[in-house]
PDB file of C-alpha atoms in Angstrom:
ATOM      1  CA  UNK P  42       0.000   0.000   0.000  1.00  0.00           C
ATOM      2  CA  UNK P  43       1.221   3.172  -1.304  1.00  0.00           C
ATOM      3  CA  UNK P  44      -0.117   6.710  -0.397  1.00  0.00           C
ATOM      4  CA  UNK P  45       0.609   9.738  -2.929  1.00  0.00           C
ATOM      5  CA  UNK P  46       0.775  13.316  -2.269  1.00  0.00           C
ATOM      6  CA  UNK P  47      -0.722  15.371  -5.512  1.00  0.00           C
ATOM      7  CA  UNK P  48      -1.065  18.977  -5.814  1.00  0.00           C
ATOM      8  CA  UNK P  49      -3.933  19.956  -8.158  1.00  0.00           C
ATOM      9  CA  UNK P  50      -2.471  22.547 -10.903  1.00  0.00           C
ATOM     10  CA  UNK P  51      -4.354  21.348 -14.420  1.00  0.00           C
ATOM     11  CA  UNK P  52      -6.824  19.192 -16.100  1.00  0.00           C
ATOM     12  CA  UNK P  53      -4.909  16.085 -15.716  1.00  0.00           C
ATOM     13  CA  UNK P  54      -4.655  16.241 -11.606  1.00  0.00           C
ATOM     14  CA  UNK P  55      -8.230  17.641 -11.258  1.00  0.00           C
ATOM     15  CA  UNK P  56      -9.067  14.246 -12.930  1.00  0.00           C
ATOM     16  CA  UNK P  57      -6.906  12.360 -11.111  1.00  0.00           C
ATOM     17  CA  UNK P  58      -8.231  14.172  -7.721  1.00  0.00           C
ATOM     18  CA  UNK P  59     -11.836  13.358  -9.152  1.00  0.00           C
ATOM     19  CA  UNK P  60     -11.042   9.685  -9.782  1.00  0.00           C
ATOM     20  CA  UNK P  61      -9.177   9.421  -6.044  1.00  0.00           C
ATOM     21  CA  UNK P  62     -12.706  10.421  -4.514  1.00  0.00           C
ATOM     22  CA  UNK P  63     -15.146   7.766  -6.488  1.00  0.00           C
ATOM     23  CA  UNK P  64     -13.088   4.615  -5.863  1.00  0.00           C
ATOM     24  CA  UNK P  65     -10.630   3.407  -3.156  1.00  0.00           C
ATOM     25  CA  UNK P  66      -7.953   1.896  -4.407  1.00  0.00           C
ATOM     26  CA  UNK P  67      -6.760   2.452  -8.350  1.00  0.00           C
ATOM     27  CA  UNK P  68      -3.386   1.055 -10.054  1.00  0.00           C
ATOM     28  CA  UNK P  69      -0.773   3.265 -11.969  1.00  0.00           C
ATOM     29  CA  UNK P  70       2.309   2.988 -13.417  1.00  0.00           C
ATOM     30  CA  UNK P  71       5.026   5.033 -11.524  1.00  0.00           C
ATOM     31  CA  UNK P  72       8.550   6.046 -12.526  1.00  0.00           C
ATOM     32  CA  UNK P  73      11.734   7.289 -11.198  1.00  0.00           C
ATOM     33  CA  UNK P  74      13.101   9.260  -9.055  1.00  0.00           C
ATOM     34  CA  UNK P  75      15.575  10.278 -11.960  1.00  0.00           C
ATOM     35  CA  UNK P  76      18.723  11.594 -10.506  1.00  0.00           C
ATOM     36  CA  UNK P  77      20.068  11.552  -6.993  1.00  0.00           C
ATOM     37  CA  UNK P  78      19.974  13.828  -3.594  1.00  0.00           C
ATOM     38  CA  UNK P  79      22.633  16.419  -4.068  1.00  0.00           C
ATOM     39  CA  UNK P  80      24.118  15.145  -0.430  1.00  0.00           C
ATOM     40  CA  UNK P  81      25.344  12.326   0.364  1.00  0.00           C
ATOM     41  CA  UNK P  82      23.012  10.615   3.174  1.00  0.00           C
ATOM     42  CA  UNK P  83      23.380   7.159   2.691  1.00  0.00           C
ATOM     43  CA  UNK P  84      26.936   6.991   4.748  1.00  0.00           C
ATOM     44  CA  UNK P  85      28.137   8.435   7.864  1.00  0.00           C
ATOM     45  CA  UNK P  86      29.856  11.484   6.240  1.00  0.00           C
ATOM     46  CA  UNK P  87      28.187  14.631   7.891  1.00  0.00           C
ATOM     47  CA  UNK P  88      27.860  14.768  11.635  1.00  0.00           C
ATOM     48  CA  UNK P  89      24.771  16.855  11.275  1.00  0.00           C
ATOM     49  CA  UNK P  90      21.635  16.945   9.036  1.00  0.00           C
ATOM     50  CA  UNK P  91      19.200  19.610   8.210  1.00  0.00           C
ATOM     51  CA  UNK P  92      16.641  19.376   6.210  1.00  0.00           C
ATOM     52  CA  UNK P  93      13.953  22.938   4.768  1.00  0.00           C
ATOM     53  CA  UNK P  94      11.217  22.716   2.647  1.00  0.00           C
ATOM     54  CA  UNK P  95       7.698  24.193   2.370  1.00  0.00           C
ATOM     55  CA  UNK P  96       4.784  23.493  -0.354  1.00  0.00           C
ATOM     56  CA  UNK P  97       5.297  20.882  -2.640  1.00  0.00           C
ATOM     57  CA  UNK P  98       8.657  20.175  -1.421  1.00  0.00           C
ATOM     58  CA  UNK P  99       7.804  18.426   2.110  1.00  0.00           C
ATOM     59  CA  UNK P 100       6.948  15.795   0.442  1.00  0.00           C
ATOM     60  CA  UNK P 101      10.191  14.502  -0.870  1.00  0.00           C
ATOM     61  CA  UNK P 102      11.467  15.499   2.823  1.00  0.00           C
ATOM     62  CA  UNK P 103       8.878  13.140   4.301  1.00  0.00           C
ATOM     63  CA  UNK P 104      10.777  10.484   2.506  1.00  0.00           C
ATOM     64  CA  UNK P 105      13.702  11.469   3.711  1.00  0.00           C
ATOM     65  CA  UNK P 106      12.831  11.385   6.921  1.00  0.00           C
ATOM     66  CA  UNK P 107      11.069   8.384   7.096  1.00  0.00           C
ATOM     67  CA  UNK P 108      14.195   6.819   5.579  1.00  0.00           C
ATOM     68  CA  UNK P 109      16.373   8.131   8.341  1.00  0.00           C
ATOM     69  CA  UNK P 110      13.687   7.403  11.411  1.00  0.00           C
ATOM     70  CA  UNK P 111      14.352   3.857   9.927  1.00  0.00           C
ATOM     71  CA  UNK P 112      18.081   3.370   9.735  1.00  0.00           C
ATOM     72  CA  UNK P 113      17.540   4.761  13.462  1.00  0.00           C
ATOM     73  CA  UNK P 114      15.284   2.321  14.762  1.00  0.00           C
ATOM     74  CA  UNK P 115      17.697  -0.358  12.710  1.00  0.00           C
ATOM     75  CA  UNK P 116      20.526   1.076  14.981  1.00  0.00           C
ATOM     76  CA  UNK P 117      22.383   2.096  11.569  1.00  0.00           C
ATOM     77  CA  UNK P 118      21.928   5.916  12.737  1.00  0.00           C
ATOM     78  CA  UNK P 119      22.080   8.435  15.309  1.00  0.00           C
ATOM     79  CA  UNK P 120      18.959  10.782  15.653  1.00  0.00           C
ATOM     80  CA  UNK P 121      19.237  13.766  18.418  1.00  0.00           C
ATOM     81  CA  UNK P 122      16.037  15.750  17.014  1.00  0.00           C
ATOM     82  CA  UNK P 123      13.418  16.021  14.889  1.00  0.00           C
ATOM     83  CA  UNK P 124      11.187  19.012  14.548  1.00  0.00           C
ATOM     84  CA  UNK P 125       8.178  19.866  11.949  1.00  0.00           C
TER      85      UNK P 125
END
């Protein structure tokens, strides 16, 4: 189970928004991400991370954080605070 944030900015979305409220569940085909983070957060380079965002771009963040909540609880990473 997969849950997608979409922003509603044309045609297409309003459909897709229109779609979302009529039925539960519905399959697509996703690609990507294309590209890679511009830092390195996979290895234990950088002491300290921090991450900024607003609109559209918490949502990549999310990830991000999710990601790193879970290489905490693994005991792969050290987490001192987290603040939204």
């Amino acid at each position: 189970w997969n849950s997608l944030n979409i922003r509603i900015l044309g045609n297409w979305t309003r459909s897709l928004s229109r779609l979302a409220q009529t039925t539960m569940t519905t399959s697509i085909l996703l690609e990507g991400p294309y590209g890679s983070l511009s830092v390195d957060l996979t290895s234990n380079r950088y002491k300290m991370v921090m991450l900024l965002s607003g609109g559209i771009g918490v949502t990549p963040m999310q990830s991000i954080c999710h990601s790193l909540l879970y290489q905490h609880e693994q005991e792969e990473r050290e987490i001192k605070k987290i603040w939204f």
